[in-house]
mmCIF file of C-alpha atoms and ligand atoms in Angstrom:
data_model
loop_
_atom_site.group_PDB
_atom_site.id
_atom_site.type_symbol
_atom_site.label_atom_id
_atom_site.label_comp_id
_atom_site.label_asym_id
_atom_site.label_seq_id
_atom_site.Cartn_x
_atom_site.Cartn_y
_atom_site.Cartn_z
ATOM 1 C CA UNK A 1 14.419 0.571 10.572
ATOM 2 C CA UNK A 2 14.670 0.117 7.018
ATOM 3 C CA UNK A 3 17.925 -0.486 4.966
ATOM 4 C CA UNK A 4 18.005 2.432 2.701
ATOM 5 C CA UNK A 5 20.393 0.443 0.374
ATOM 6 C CA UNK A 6 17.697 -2.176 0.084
ATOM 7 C CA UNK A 7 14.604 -1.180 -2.014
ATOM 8 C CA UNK A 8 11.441 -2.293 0.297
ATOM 9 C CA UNK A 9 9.243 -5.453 -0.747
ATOM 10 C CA UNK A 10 6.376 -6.590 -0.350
ATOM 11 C CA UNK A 11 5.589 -10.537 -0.918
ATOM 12 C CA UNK A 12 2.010 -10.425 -2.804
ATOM 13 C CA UNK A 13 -0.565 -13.073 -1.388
ATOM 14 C CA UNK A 14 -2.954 -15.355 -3.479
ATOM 15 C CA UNK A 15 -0.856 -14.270 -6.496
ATOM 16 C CA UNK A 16 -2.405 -16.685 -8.780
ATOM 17 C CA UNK A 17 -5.640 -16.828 -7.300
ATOM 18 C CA UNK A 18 -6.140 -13.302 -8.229
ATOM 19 C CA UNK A 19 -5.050 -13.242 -11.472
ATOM 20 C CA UNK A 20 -6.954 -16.132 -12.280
ATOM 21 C CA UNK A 21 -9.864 -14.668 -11.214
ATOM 22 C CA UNK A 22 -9.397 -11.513 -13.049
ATOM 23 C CA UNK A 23 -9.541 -13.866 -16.450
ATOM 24 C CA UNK A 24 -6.875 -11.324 -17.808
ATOM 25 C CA UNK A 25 -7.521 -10.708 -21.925
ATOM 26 C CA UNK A 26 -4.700 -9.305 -23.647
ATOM 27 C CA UNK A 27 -6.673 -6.611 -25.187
ATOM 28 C CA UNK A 28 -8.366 -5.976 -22.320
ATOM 29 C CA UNK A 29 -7.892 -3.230 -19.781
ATOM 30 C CA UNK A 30 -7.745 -3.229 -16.241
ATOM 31 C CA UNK A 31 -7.148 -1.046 -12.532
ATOM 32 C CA UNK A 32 -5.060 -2.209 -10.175
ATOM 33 C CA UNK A 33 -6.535 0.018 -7.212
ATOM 34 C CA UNK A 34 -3.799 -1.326 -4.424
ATOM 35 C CA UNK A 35 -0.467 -1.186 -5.968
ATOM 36 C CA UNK A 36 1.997 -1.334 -3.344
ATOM 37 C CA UNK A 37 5.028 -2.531 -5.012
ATOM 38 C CA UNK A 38 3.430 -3.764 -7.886
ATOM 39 C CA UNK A 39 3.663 -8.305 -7.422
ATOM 40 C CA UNK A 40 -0.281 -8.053 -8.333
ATOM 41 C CA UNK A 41 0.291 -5.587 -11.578
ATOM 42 C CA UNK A 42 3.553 -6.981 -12.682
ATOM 43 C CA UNK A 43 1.504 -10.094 -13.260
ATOM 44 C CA UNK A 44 -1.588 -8.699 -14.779
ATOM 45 C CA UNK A 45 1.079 -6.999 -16.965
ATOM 46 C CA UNK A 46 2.681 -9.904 -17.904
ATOM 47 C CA UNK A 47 -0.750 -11.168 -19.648
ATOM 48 C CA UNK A 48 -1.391 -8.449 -21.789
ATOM 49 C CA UNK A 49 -0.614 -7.588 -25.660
ATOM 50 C CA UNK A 50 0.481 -4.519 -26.774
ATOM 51 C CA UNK A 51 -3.211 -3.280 -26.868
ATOM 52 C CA UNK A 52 -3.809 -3.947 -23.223
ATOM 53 C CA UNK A 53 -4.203 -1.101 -20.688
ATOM 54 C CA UNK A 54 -3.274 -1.286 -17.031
ATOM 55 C CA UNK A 55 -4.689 1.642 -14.655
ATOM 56 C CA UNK A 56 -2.571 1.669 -11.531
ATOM 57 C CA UNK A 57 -3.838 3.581 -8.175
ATOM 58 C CA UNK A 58 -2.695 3.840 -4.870
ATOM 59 C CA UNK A 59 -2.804 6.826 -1.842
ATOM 60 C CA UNK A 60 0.378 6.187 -0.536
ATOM 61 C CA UNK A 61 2.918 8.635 -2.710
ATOM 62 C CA UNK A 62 6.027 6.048 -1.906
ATOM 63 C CA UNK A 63 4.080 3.372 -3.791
ATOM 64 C CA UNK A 64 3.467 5.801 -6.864
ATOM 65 C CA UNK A 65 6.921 6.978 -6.474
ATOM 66 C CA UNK A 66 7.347 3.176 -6.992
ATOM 67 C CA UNK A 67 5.250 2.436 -10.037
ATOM 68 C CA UNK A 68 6.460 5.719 -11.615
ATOM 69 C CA UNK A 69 9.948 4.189 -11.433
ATOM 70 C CA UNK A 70 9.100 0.959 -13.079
ATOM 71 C CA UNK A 71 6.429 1.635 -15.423
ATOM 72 C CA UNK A 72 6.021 5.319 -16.647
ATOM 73 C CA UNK A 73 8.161 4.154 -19.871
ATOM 74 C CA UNK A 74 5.291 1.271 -20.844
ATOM 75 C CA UNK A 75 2.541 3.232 -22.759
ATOM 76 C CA UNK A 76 0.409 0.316 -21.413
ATOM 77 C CA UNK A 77 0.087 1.494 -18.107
ATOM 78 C CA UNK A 78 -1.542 4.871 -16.318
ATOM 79 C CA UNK A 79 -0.317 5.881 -13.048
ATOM 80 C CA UNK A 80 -2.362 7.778 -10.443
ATOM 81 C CA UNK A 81 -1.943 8.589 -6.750
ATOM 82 C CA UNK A 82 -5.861 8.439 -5.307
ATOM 83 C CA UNK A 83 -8.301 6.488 -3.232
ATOM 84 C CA UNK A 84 -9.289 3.633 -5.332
ATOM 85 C CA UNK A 85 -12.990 4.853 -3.781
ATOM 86 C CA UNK A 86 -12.589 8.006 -6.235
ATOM 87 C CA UNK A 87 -11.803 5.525 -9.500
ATOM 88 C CA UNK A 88 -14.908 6.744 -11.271
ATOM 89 C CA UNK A 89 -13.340 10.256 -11.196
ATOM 90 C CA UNK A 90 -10.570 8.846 -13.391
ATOM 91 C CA UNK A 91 -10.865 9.845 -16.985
ATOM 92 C CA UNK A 92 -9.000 6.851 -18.102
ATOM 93 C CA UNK A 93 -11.761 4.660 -16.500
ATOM 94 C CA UNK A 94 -14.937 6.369 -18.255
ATOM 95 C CA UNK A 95 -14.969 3.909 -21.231
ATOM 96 C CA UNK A 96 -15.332 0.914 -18.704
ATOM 97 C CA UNK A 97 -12.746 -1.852 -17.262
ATOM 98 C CA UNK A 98 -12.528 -5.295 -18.190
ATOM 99 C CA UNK A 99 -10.920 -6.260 -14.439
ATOM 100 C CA UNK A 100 -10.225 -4.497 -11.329
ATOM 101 C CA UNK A 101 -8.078 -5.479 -8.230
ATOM 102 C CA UNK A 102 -8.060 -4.710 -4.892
ATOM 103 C CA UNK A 103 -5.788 -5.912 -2.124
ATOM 104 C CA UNK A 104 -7.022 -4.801 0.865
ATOM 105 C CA UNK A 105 -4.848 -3.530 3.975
ATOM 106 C CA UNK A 106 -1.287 -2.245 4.470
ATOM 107 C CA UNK A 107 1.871 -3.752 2.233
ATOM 108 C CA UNK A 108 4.802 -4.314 3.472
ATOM 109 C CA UNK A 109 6.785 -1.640 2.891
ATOM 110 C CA UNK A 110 4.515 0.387 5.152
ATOM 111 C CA UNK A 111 4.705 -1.864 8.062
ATOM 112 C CA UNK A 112 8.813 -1.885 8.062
ATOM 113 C CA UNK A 113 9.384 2.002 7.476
ATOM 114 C CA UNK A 114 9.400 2.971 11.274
ATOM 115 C CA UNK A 115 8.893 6.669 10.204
ATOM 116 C CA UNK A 116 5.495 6.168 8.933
ATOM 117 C CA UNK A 117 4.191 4.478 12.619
ATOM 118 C CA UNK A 118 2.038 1.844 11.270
ATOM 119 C CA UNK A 119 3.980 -0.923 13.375
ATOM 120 C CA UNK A 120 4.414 -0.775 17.733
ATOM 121 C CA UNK A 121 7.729 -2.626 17.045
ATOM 122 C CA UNK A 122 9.706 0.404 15.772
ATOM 123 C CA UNK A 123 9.401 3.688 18.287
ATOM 124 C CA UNK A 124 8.063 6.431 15.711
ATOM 125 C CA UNK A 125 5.332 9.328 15.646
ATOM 126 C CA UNK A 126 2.058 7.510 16.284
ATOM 127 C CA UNK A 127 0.756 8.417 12.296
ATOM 128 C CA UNK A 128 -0.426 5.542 10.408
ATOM 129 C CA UNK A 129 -1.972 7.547 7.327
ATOM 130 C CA UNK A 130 -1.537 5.612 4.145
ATOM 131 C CA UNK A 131 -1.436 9.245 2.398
ATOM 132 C CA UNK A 132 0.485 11.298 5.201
ATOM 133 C CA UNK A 133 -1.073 14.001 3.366
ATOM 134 C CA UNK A 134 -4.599 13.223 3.645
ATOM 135 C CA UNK A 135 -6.584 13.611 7.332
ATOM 136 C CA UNK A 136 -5.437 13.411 10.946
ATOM 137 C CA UNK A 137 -2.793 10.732 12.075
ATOM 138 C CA UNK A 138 -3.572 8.362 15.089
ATOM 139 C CA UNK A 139 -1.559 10.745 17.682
ATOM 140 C CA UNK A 140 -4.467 13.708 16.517
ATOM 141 C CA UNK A 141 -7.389 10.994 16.655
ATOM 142 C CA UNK A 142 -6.380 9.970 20.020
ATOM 143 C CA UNK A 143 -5.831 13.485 21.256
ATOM 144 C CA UNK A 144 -9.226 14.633 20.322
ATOM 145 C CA UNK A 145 -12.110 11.466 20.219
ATOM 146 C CA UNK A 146 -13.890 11.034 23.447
ATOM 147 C CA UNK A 147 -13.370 7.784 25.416
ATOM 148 C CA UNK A 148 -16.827 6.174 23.838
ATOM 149 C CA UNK A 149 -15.475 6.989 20.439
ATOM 150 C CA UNK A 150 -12.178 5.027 20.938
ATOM 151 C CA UNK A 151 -13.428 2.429 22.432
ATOM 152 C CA UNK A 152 -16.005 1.976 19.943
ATOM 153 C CA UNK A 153 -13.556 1.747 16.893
ATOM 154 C CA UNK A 154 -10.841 -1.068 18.879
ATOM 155 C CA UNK A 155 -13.829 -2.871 19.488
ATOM 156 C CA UNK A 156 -15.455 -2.729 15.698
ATOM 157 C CA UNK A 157 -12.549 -2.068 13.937
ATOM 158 C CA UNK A 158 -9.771 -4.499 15.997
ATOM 159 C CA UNK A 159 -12.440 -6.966 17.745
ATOM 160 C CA UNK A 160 -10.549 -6.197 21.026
ATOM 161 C CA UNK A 161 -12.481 -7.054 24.023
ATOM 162 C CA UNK A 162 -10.687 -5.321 26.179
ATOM 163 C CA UNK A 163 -11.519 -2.042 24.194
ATOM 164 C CA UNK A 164 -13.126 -0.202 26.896
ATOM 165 C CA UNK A 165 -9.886 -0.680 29.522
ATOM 166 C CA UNK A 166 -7.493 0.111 26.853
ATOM 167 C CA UNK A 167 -9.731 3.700 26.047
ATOM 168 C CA UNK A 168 -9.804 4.491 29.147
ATOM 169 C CA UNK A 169 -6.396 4.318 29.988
ATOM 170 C CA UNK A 170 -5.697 6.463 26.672
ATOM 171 C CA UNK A 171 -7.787 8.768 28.084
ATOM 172 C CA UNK A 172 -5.938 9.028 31.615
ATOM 173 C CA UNK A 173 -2.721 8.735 30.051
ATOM 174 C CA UNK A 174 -3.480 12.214 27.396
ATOM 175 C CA UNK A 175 -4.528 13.970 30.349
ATOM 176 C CA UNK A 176 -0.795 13.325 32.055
ATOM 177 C CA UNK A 177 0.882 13.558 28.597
ATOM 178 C CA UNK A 178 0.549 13.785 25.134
ATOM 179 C CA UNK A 179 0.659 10.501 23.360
ATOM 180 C CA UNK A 180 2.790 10.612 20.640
ATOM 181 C CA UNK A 181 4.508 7.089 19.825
ATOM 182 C CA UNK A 182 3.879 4.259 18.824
ATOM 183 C CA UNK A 183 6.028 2.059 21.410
ATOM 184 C CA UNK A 184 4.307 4.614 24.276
ATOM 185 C CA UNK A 185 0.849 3.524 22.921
ATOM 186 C CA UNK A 186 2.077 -0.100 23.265
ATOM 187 C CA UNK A 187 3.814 -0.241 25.933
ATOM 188 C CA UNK A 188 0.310 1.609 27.493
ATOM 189 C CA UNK A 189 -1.981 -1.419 26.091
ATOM 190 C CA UNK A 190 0.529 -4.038 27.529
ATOM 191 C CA UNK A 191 0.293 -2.376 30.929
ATOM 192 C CA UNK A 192 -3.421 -2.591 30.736
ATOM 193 C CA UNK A 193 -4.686 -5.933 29.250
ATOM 194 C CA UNK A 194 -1.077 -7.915 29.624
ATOM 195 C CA UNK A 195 -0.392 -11.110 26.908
ATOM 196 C CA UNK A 196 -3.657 -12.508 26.295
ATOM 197 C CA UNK A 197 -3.280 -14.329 23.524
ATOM 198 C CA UNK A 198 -0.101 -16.595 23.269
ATOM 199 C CA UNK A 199 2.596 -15.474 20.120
ATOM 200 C CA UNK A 200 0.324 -12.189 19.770
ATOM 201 C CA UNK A 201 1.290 -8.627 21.009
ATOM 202 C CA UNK A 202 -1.545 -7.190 22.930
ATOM 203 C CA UNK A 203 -1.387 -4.433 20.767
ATOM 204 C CA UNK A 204 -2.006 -6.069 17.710
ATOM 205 C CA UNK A 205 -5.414 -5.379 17.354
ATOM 206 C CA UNK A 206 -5.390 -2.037 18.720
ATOM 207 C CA UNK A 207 -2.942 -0.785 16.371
ATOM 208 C CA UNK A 208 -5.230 -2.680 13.449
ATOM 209 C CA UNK A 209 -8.322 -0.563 14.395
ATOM 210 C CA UNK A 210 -6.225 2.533 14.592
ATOM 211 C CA UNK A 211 -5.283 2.040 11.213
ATOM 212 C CA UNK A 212 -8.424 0.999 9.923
ATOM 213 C CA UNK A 213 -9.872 4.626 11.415
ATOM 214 C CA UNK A 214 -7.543 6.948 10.222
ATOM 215 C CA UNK A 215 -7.799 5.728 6.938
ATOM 216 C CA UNK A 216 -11.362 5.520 6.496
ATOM 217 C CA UNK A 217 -10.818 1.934 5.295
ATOM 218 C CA UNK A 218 -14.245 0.382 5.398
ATOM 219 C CA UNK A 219 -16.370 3.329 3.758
ATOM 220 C CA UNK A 220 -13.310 3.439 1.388
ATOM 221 C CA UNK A 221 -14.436 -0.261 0.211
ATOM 222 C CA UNK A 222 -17.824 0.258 0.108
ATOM 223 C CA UNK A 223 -17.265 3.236 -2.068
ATOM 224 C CA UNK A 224 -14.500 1.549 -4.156
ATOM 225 C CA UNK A 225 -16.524 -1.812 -4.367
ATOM 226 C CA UNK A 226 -19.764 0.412 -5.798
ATOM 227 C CA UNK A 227 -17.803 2.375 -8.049
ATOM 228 C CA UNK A 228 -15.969 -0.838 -9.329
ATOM 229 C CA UNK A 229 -18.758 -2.494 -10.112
ATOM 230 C CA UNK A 230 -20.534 0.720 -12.446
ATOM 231 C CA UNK A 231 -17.169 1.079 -14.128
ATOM 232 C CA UNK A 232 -16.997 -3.007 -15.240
ATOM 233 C CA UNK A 233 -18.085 -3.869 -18.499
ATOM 234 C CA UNK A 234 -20.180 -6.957 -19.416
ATOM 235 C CA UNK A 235 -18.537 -9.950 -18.223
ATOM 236 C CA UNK A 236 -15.304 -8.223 -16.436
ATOM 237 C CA UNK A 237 -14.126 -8.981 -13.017
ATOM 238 C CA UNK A 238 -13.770 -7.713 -9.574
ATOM 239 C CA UNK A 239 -11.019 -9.595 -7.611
ATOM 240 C CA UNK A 240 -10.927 -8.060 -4.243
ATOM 241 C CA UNK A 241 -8.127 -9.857 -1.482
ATOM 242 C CA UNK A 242 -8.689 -9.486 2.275
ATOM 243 C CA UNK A 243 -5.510 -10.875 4.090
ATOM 244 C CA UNK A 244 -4.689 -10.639 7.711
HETATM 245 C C1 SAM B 1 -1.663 -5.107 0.635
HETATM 246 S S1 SAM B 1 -0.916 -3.752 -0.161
HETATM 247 C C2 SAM B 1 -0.997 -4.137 -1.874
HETATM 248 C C3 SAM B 1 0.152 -4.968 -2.328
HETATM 249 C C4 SAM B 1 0.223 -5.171 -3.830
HETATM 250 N N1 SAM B 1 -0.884 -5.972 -4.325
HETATM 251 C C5 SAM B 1 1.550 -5.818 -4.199
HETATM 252 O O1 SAM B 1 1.544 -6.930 -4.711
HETATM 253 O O2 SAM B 1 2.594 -5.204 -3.967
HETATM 254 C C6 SAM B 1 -2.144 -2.514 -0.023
HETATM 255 C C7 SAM B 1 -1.810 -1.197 -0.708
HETATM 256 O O3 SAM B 1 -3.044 -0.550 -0.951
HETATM 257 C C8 SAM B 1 -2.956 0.787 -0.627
HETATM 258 N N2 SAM B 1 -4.315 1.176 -0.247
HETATM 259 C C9 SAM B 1 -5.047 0.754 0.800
HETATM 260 N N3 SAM B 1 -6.259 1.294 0.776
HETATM 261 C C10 SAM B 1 -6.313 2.077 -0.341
HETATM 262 C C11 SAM B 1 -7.320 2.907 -0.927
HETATM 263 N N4 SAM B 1 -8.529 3.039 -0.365
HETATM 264 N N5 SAM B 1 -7.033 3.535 -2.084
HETATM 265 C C12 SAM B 1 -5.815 3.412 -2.663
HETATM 266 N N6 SAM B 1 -4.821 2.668 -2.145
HETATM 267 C C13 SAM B 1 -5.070 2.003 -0.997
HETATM 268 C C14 SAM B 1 -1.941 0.883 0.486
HETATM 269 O O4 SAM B 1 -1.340 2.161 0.487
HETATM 270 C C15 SAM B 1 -0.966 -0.230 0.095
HETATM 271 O O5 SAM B 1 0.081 0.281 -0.695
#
């Protein structure tokens, strides 16, 4: 459960990779599509002049809610809750970006607020949604896809080889009672495939996949990554970080 007298962080990876990468100009301007709780931005900020513009997206409202509190005084920086995939939509985008950032995946904060159900250590509603107000949650998905269907996304989404065990035991186990939780969905995979690889909860990659699904994370990218690249100008950068 998270402390609500400590504000939630998130440690960001390849910090100086990225903004290396990105080649930051202080004139320049640049979208941070991932903000989470800002490590990437507060860096990218920390390079540019008092000319220098710094876009900042995420879906998840608590990250906004986030940014808004730490940066809607700098006139420097533009704050909007989207899917980086809809960037070109952005009006503050049309005149072209010298850099844009994306860091893939779920931050931190997500992972240790039990109420949003990303994580099978804390028992909450079995959700998952980055934006909670965007599409069905993992409880709906698993309510409604037919066995094939969820065993096809822990297999290409999670790379779990025992996909086709764990769907059908979702399957028999909806038809009992509704799955709701995240520690029932767990507890359910344990059952089924047991600890198969050492130091790794065997619902690891279930829970990934899930994720991954209800968030529409890979056509996301693809959209994001083609939109990114018709929105850079002439010699600006696309840093995109992939951590697991
Ligand atoms: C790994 S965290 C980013 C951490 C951030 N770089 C930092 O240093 O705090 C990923 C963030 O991206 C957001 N996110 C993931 N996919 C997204 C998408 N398609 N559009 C907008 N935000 C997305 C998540 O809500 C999450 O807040």
């Amino acid at each position: 459960m998270a402390n609500p007298e400590q504000p939630l962080r998130h440690v960001p990876v390849m910090l100086d990779e990225a903004v290396e990468g990105l080649s930051v100009r202080a004139d320049g301007r640049y979208l941070d599509g991932t903000f989470g709780r800002g490590g990437h931005a507060r860096a990218v900020l920390a390079r540019l002049g008092a000319h220098g513009q710094l876009l900042l997206m995420d879906r998840d409202p608590a990250a906004i809610a986030a940014a808004r509190d730490e940066f809607a005084d700098d006139p420097r920086v533009a704050i909007r809750q989207a899917n980086f995939s809809s960037l070109g939509t952005w009006e503050a985008t049309a005149a072209g970006l010298d850099g844009v950032l994306l860091d893939l995946g779920v931050s931190s904060p997500q992972l240790d607020e039990a109420a949003r159900g990303f994580s099978f250590l804390h028992d909450a509603p079995l959700d998952m949604r980055m934006d909670p107000e965007t599409g069905p949650g993992v409880a709906d998905f698993l309510a409604r896809a037919s066995e094939a269907e969820i065993a096809d996304v822990l297999w290409e989404y999670g790379e779990e080889r025992h996909a086709r065990r764990i769907a059908r035991a979702i399957v028999a186990e909806r038809q009992a009672r509704p799955l709701l939780r995240t520690t029932q969905l767990a507890a359910l995979i344990e059952r089924v495939v047991g600890w198969h690889e050492p130091g790794k909860h065997p619902a690891t990659r279930s829970f990934q996949a899930l994720r991954i699904q209800v968030n529409g994370e890979l056509a996301a990218l693809q959209a994001g990554l083609e939109v990114a690249l018709e929105r850079l100008r002439p010699g600006g950068r696309l840093a995109v970080i992939s951590f697991h």
